[in-house]
PDB file of C-alpha atoms in Angstrom:
ATOM      1  CA  MET P   1     -30.940  -4.930  27.042  1.00 66.00           C
ATOM      2  CA  ASN P   2     -30.837  -8.506  25.797  1.00 72.00           C
ATOM      3  CA  PRO P   3     -27.902  -9.401  23.538  1.00 81.00           C
ATOM      4  CA  TYR P   4     -28.491 -11.188  20.264  1.00 84.00           C
ATOM      5  CA  PRO P   5     -27.943 -14.971  20.005  1.00 84.00           C
ATOM      6  CA  PHE P   6     -24.452 -16.006  18.919  1.00 86.00           C
ATOM      7  CA  LYS P   7     -25.579 -17.159  15.452  1.00 90.00           C
ATOM      8  CA  VAL P   8     -27.350 -13.823  14.807  1.00 87.00           C
ATOM      9  CA  GLU P   9     -24.250 -11.919  15.990  1.00 87.00           C
ATOM     10  CA  GLN P  10     -22.104 -13.818  13.481  1.00 87.00           C
ATOM     11  CA  GLN P  11     -24.508 -13.005  10.639  1.00 88.00           C
ATOM     12  CA  MET P  12     -24.617  -9.345  11.683  1.00 86.00           C
ATOM     13  CA  GLN P  13     -20.813  -9.147  11.763  1.00 88.00           C
ATOM     14  CA  GLN P  14     -20.525 -10.781   8.364  1.00 88.00           C
ATOM     15  CA  PHE P  15     -23.061  -8.366   6.899  1.00 89.00           C
ATOM     16  CA  TYR P  16     -21.439  -5.369   8.629  1.00 86.00           C
ATOM     17  CA  HIS P  17     -18.039  -6.139   7.082  1.00 87.00           C
ATOM     18  CA  SER P  18     -19.559  -6.338   3.592  1.00 88.00           C
ATOM     19  CA  LEU P  19     -20.802  -2.725   3.762  1.00 86.00           C
ATOM     20  CA  SER P  20     -19.130   0.563   2.834  1.00 84.00           C
ATOM     21  CA  GLU P  21     -17.883   2.901   5.563  1.00 82.00           C
ATOM     22  CA  LYS P  22     -21.030   5.051   5.383  1.00 81.00           C
ATOM     23  CA  ASP P  23     -23.385   2.065   5.430  1.00 85.00           C
ATOM     24  CA  ARG P  24     -21.503   0.432   8.328  1.00 86.00           C
ATOM     25  CA  ARG P  25     -21.905   3.561  10.400  1.00 85.00           C
ATOM     26  CA  ARG P  26     -25.629   3.753   9.674  1.00 85.00           C
ATOM     27  CA  TYR P  27     -26.300   0.039  10.172  1.00 88.00           C
ATOM     28  CA  ALA P  28     -24.502   0.106  13.534  1.00 89.00           C
ATOM     29  CA  ALA P  29     -26.554   3.171  14.497  1.00 89.00           C
ATOM     30  CA  ILE P  30     -29.864   1.471  13.610  1.00 87.00           C
ATOM     31  CA  GLU P  31     -28.956  -1.639  15.611  1.00 88.00           C
ATOM     32  CA  ALA P  32     -27.873   0.455  18.606  1.00 90.00           C
ATOM     33  CA  VAL P  33     -31.107   2.488  18.538  1.00 89.00           C
ATOM     34  CA  LYS P  34     -33.169  -0.736  18.339  1.00 89.00           C
ATOM     35  CA  LEU P  35     -31.502  -2.052  21.492  1.00 86.00           C
ATOM     36  CA  GLY P  36     -32.019   1.114  23.519  1.00 86.00           C
ATOM     37  CA  TRP P  37     -29.978   1.821  26.660  1.00 88.00           C
ATOM     38  CA  GLY P  38     -26.509   0.202  26.422  1.00 87.00           C
ATOM     39  CA  GLY P  39     -27.007  -0.532  22.734  1.00 85.00           C
ATOM     40  CA  ILE P  40     -24.177   1.707  21.534  1.00 87.00           C
ATOM     41  CA  THR P  41     -21.647   0.012  23.811  1.00 89.00           C
ATOM     42  CA  TYR P  42     -22.862  -3.472  22.880  1.00 88.00           C
ATOM     43  CA  ILE P  43     -22.836  -2.788  19.115  1.00 87.00           C
ATOM     44  CA  SER P  44     -19.429  -1.042  19.216  1.00 88.00           C
ATOM     45  CA  GLN P  45     -17.969  -4.132  20.924  1.00 88.00           C
ATOM     46  CA  LEU P  46     -19.768  -6.509  18.570  1.00 87.00           C
ATOM     47  CA  PHE P  47     -18.606  -4.763  15.383  1.00 88.00           C
ATOM     48  CA  GLY P  48     -15.290  -3.447  16.725  1.00 87.00           C
ATOM     49  CA  CYS P  49     -16.131   0.124  15.779  1.00 89.00           C
ATOM     50  CA  ASP P  50     -15.733   3.287  17.808  1.00 87.00           C
ATOM     51  CA  TYR P  51     -18.478   4.472  20.164  1.00 85.00           C
ATOM     52  CA  TYR P  52     -18.437   7.936  18.582  1.00 87.00           C
ATOM     53  CA  THR P  53     -18.794   6.477  15.093  1.00 87.00           C
ATOM     54  CA  ILE P  54     -22.137   5.034  16.155  1.00 88.00           C
ATOM     55  CA  ARG P  55     -23.130   8.354  17.772  1.00 88.00           C
ATOM     56  CA  PHE P  56     -22.317  10.092  14.494  1.00 84.00           C
ATOM     57  CA  GLY P  57     -24.368   7.487  12.632  1.00 86.00           C
ATOM     58  CA  ILE P  58     -27.356   8.166  14.906  1.00 87.00           C
ATOM     59  CA  GLU P  59     -27.076  11.893  14.161  1.00 86.00           C
ATOM     60  CA  GLU P  60     -26.908  11.084  10.439  1.00 84.00           C
ATOM     61  CA  LEU P  61     -30.127   9.073  10.590  1.00 82.00           C
ATOM     62  CA  ASP P  62     -31.998  12.238  11.618  1.00 83.00           C
ATOM     63  CA  ASP P  63     -30.295  14.470   9.016  1.00 80.00           C
ATOM     64  CA  GLU P  64     -32.063  14.398   5.637  1.00 77.00           C
ATOM     65  CA  SER P  65     -29.120  15.942   3.753  1.00 70.00           C
ATOM     66  CA  ALA P  66     -26.760  13.289   5.132  1.00 69.00           C
ATOM     67  CA  MET P  67     -29.183  10.501   4.246  1.00 70.00           C
ATOM     68  CA  SER P  68     -29.501  11.733   0.655  1.00 68.00           C
ATOM     69  CA  MET P  69     -25.711  11.933   0.235  1.00 71.00           C
ATOM     70  CA  SER P  70     -24.542   9.463  -2.422  1.00 69.00           C
ATOM     71  CA  GLU P  71     -20.804   9.678  -1.658  1.00 69.00           C
ATOM     72  CA  ILE P  72     -19.274   7.706   1.176  1.00 65.00           C
ATOM     73  CA  ARG P  73     -17.672  10.810   2.717  1.00 65.00           C
ATOM     74  CA  ARG P  74     -18.529  14.476   2.621  1.00 64.00           C
ATOM     75  CA  SER P  75     -16.566  16.598   0.170  1.00 66.00           C
ATOM     76  CA  GLY P  76     -13.729  18.759   1.406  1.00 68.00           C
ATOM     77  CA  GLY P  77     -12.494  16.276   3.955  1.00 69.00           C
ATOM     78  CA  GLY P  78      -8.991  14.977   4.279  1.00 74.00           C
ATOM     79  CA  ARG P  79      -5.621  16.599   4.250  1.00 81.00           C
ATOM     80  CA  LYS P  80      -4.915  19.365   1.764  1.00 83.00           C
ATOM     81  CA  SER P  81      -2.316  18.816  -0.919  1.00 84.00           C
ATOM     82  CA  ALA P  82       1.265  19.861  -0.238  1.00 85.00           C
ATOM     83  CA  PHE P  83       1.016  22.042  -3.351  1.00 83.00           C
ATOM     84  CA  GLU P  84      -1.764  24.028  -1.654  1.00 82.00           C
ATOM     85  CA  THR P  85      -0.259  24.280   1.831  1.00 85.00           C
ATOM     86  CA  ILE P  86       3.506  24.709   1.336  1.00 88.00           C
ATOM     87  CA  GLU P  87       4.488  28.130   0.049  1.00 88.00           C
ATOM     88  CA  GLN P  88       7.297  28.338  -2.510  1.00 89.00           C
ATOM     89  CA  LEU P  89       7.355  24.539  -2.969  1.00 90.00           C
ATOM     90  CA  ASP P  90       7.663  24.720  -6.752  1.00 90.00           C
ATOM     91  CA  ALA P  91      10.295  27.476  -6.729  1.00 91.00           C
ATOM     92  CA  THR P  92      12.368  25.732  -4.063  1.00 92.00           C
ATOM     93  CA  PHE P  93      12.155  22.406  -5.908  1.00 91.00           C
ATOM     94  CA  LEU P  94      13.390  24.005  -9.137  1.00 90.00           C
ATOM     95  CA  LYS P  95      16.182  25.793  -7.261  1.00 91.00           C
ATOM     96  CA  VAL P  96      17.324  22.586  -5.525  1.00 89.00           C
ATOM     97  CA  ILE P  97      17.259  20.467  -8.644  1.00 89.00           C
ATOM     98  CA  ALA P  98      18.775  23.046 -11.016  1.00 85.00           C
ATOM     99  CA  ARG P  99      22.398  22.039 -10.334  1.00 84.00           C
ATOM    100  CA  HIS P 100      21.536  18.370 -10.809  1.00 83.00           C
ATOM    101  CA  THR P 101      19.604  18.622 -14.064  1.00 82.00           C
ATOM    102  CA  ALA P 102      20.645  17.393 -17.476  1.00 80.00           C
ATOM    103  CA  GLY P 103      18.705  17.149 -20.674  1.00 79.00           C
ATOM    104  CA  SER P 104      18.575  16.057 -24.227  1.00 73.00           C
ATOM    105  CA  PRO P 105      20.410  18.325 -26.669  1.00 73.00           C
ATOM    106  CA  MET P 106      17.844  17.348 -29.298  1.00 78.00           C
ATOM    107  CA  ASP P 107      14.679  18.005 -27.295  1.00 76.00           C
ATOM    108  CA  GLU P 108      14.302  20.725 -24.650  1.00 76.00           C
ATOM    109  CA  GLN P 109      11.318  18.939 -23.090  1.00 77.00           C
ATOM    110  CA  VAL P 110      13.384  15.866 -22.169  1.00 78.00           C
ATOM    111  CA  LYS P 111      15.263  16.401 -18.910  1.00 83.00           C
ATOM    112  CA  TRP P 112      16.438  14.271 -16.033  1.00 83.00           C
ATOM    113  CA  THR P 113      18.300  14.452 -12.752  1.00 85.00           C
ATOM    114  CA  ASN P 114      21.050  12.364 -11.226  1.00 84.00           C
ATOM    115  CA  LEU P 115      19.395  12.576  -7.776  1.00 86.00           C
ATOM    116  CA  ASN P 116      17.061   9.943  -6.426  1.00 87.00           C
ATOM    117  CA  ARG P 117      13.758  10.823  -4.759  1.00 89.00           C
ATOM    118  CA  GLN P 118      15.127  10.600  -1.203  1.00 91.00           C
ATOM    119  CA  GLU P 119      18.070  12.873  -2.042  1.00 91.00           C
ATOM    120  CA  ILE P 120      15.698  15.477  -3.474  1.00 91.00           C
ATOM    121  CA  ALA P 121      13.529  15.273  -0.334  1.00 92.00           C
ATOM    122  CA  GLU P 122      16.626  15.783   1.843  1.00 93.00           C
ATOM    123  CA  LEU P 123      17.756  18.785  -0.213  1.00 92.00           C
ATOM    124  CA  LEU P 124      14.285  20.299   0.127  1.00 92.00           C
ATOM    125  CA  LYS P 125      14.440  19.675   3.881  1.00 92.00           C
ATOM    126  CA  SER P 126      17.749  21.555   4.058  1.00 93.00           C
ATOM    127  CA  GLU P 127      15.897  24.466   2.443  1.00 91.00           C
ATOM    128  CA  GLY P 128      13.221  24.306   5.163  1.00 91.00           C
ATOM    129  CA  ILE P 129      10.558  22.305   3.307  1.00 89.00           C
ATOM    130  CA  THR P 130       9.753  18.823   4.591  1.00 90.00           C
ATOM    131  CA  VAL P 131       8.003  16.620   2.042  1.00 91.00           C
ATOM    132  CA  SER P 132       7.698  12.910   1.371  1.00 91.00           C
ATOM    133  CA  VAL P 133       9.076  11.076  -1.640  1.00 91.00           C
ATOM    134  CA  THR P 134       5.493  10.880  -2.923  1.00 92.00           C
ATOM    135  CA  VAL P 135       5.410  14.668  -3.210  1.00 92.00           C
ATOM    136  CA  VAL P 136       8.832  14.540  -4.886  1.00 91.00           C
ATOM    137  CA  ASP P 137       7.386  12.079  -7.419  1.00 91.00           C
ATOM    138  CA  GLN P 138       4.527  14.493  -8.110  1.00 91.00           C
ATOM    139  CA  LEU P 139       6.971  17.389  -8.572  1.00 91.00           C
ATOM    140  CA  LEU P 140       9.147  15.370 -10.953  1.00 90.00           C
ATOM    141  CA  GLU P 141       6.090  14.468 -12.999  1.00 89.00           C
ATOM    142  CA  LYS P 142       4.754  18.040 -12.925  1.00 89.00           C
ATOM    143  CA  TYR P 143       7.998  19.402 -14.386  1.00 88.00           C
ATOM    144  CA  ASN P 144       8.460  16.509 -16.868  1.00 86.00           C
ATOM    145  CA  TYR P 145      11.569  14.971 -15.333  1.00 84.00           C
ATOM    146  CA  ARG P 146      12.226  11.416 -16.445  1.00 77.00           C
ATOM    147  CA  LYS P 147      13.966   8.608 -14.675  1.00 71.00           C
ATOM    148  CA  ARG P 148      17.383   8.071 -16.122  1.00 69.00           C
ATOM    149  CA  LYS P 149      19.868   5.264 -15.620  1.00 63.00           C
ATOM    150  CA  ALA P 150      23.308   4.803 -17.057  1.00 61.00           C
ATOM    151  CA  GLN P 151      23.057   2.157 -19.737  1.00 65.00           C
ATOM    152  CA  LYS P 152      25.775   0.206 -21.459  1.00 66.00           C
ATOM    153  CA  ARG P 153      24.766  -0.173 -25.062  1.00 71.00           C
ATOM    154  CA  LEU P 154      28.036  -0.913 -26.874  1.00 71.00           C
ATOM    155  CA  THR P 155      30.306  -3.824 -26.115  1.00 69.00           C
ATOM    156  CA  THR P 156      33.925  -2.976 -25.522  1.00 68.00           C
ATOM    157  CA  GLY P 157      35.221  -5.985 -27.426  1.00 69.00           C
ATOM    158  CA  GLU P 158      37.681  -8.679 -26.484  1.00 74.00           C
ATOM    159  CA  HIS P 159      41.224  -7.990 -25.325  1.00 75.00           C
ATOM    160  CA  PRO P 160      43.913 -10.553 -26.211  1.00 77.00           C
ATOM    161  CA  GLN P 161      45.253 -10.601 -22.638  1.00 79.00           C
ATOM    162  CA  ARG P 162      41.824 -10.759 -20.971  1.00 77.00           C
ATOM    163  CA  ASN P 163      42.238 -14.308 -19.670  1.00 82.00           C
ATOM    164  CA  GLU P 164      45.761 -13.622 -18.334  1.00 85.00           C
ATOM    165  CA  GLN P 165      44.473 -11.173 -15.711  1.00 81.00           C
ATOM    166  CA  PHE P 166      42.049 -13.767 -14.324  1.00 82.00           C
ATOM    167  CA  GLU P 167      44.754 -16.432 -14.240  1.00 86.00           C
ATOM    168  CA  ASN P 168      47.029 -13.983 -12.402  1.00 86.00           C
ATOM    169  CA  ILE P 169      44.317 -13.269  -9.815  1.00 84.00           C
ATOM    170  CA  GLU P 170      43.702 -16.992  -9.312  1.00 85.00           C
ATOM    171  CA  GLN P 171      47.442 -17.616  -8.826  1.00 86.00           C
ATOM    172  CA  LEU P 172      47.648 -14.810  -6.245  1.00 86.00           C
ATOM    173  CA  LYS P 173      44.683 -16.290  -4.316  1.00 81.00           C
ATOM    174  CA  VAL P 174      46.341 -19.725  -4.185  1.00 77.00           C
ATOM    175  CA  SER P 175      49.691 -18.346  -2.985  1.00 68.00           C
TER     176      SER P 175
END
């Protein structure tokens, strides 16, 4: 097997990195097949992709259904949602958050909690369910919890002896 000239390798790498995941796999497979014996190893080193990715690409080239696929990945792949895999997630979340829930007396739909996302995740973990704060965010949104912060809206006014306390503190620091 004769390697490509350096200039051609650079152009191939530039083109390879402009492609989608599916097209990269197939392009690498075509180049490896063109080179014959040792081509997979050479192309995987040239493009920095895995040997088995190129093998999979070669298999795809012979599969008509894979070649007609318009999506980058096949459907059904990836990790399943925590809502699908963790039993009693919703019930446990509602149980954990129940003691820390407040709401608007004017609107039943408006409710909030005084716990942050990490605290909720830790409480769920103590109940035997380990989830990330991302899942906690999804649960809060699913059950219409809003973020709530204490806000100071009214000024307390001026006190006639307000300056005296600061002068007293300054005098104590100097002493």
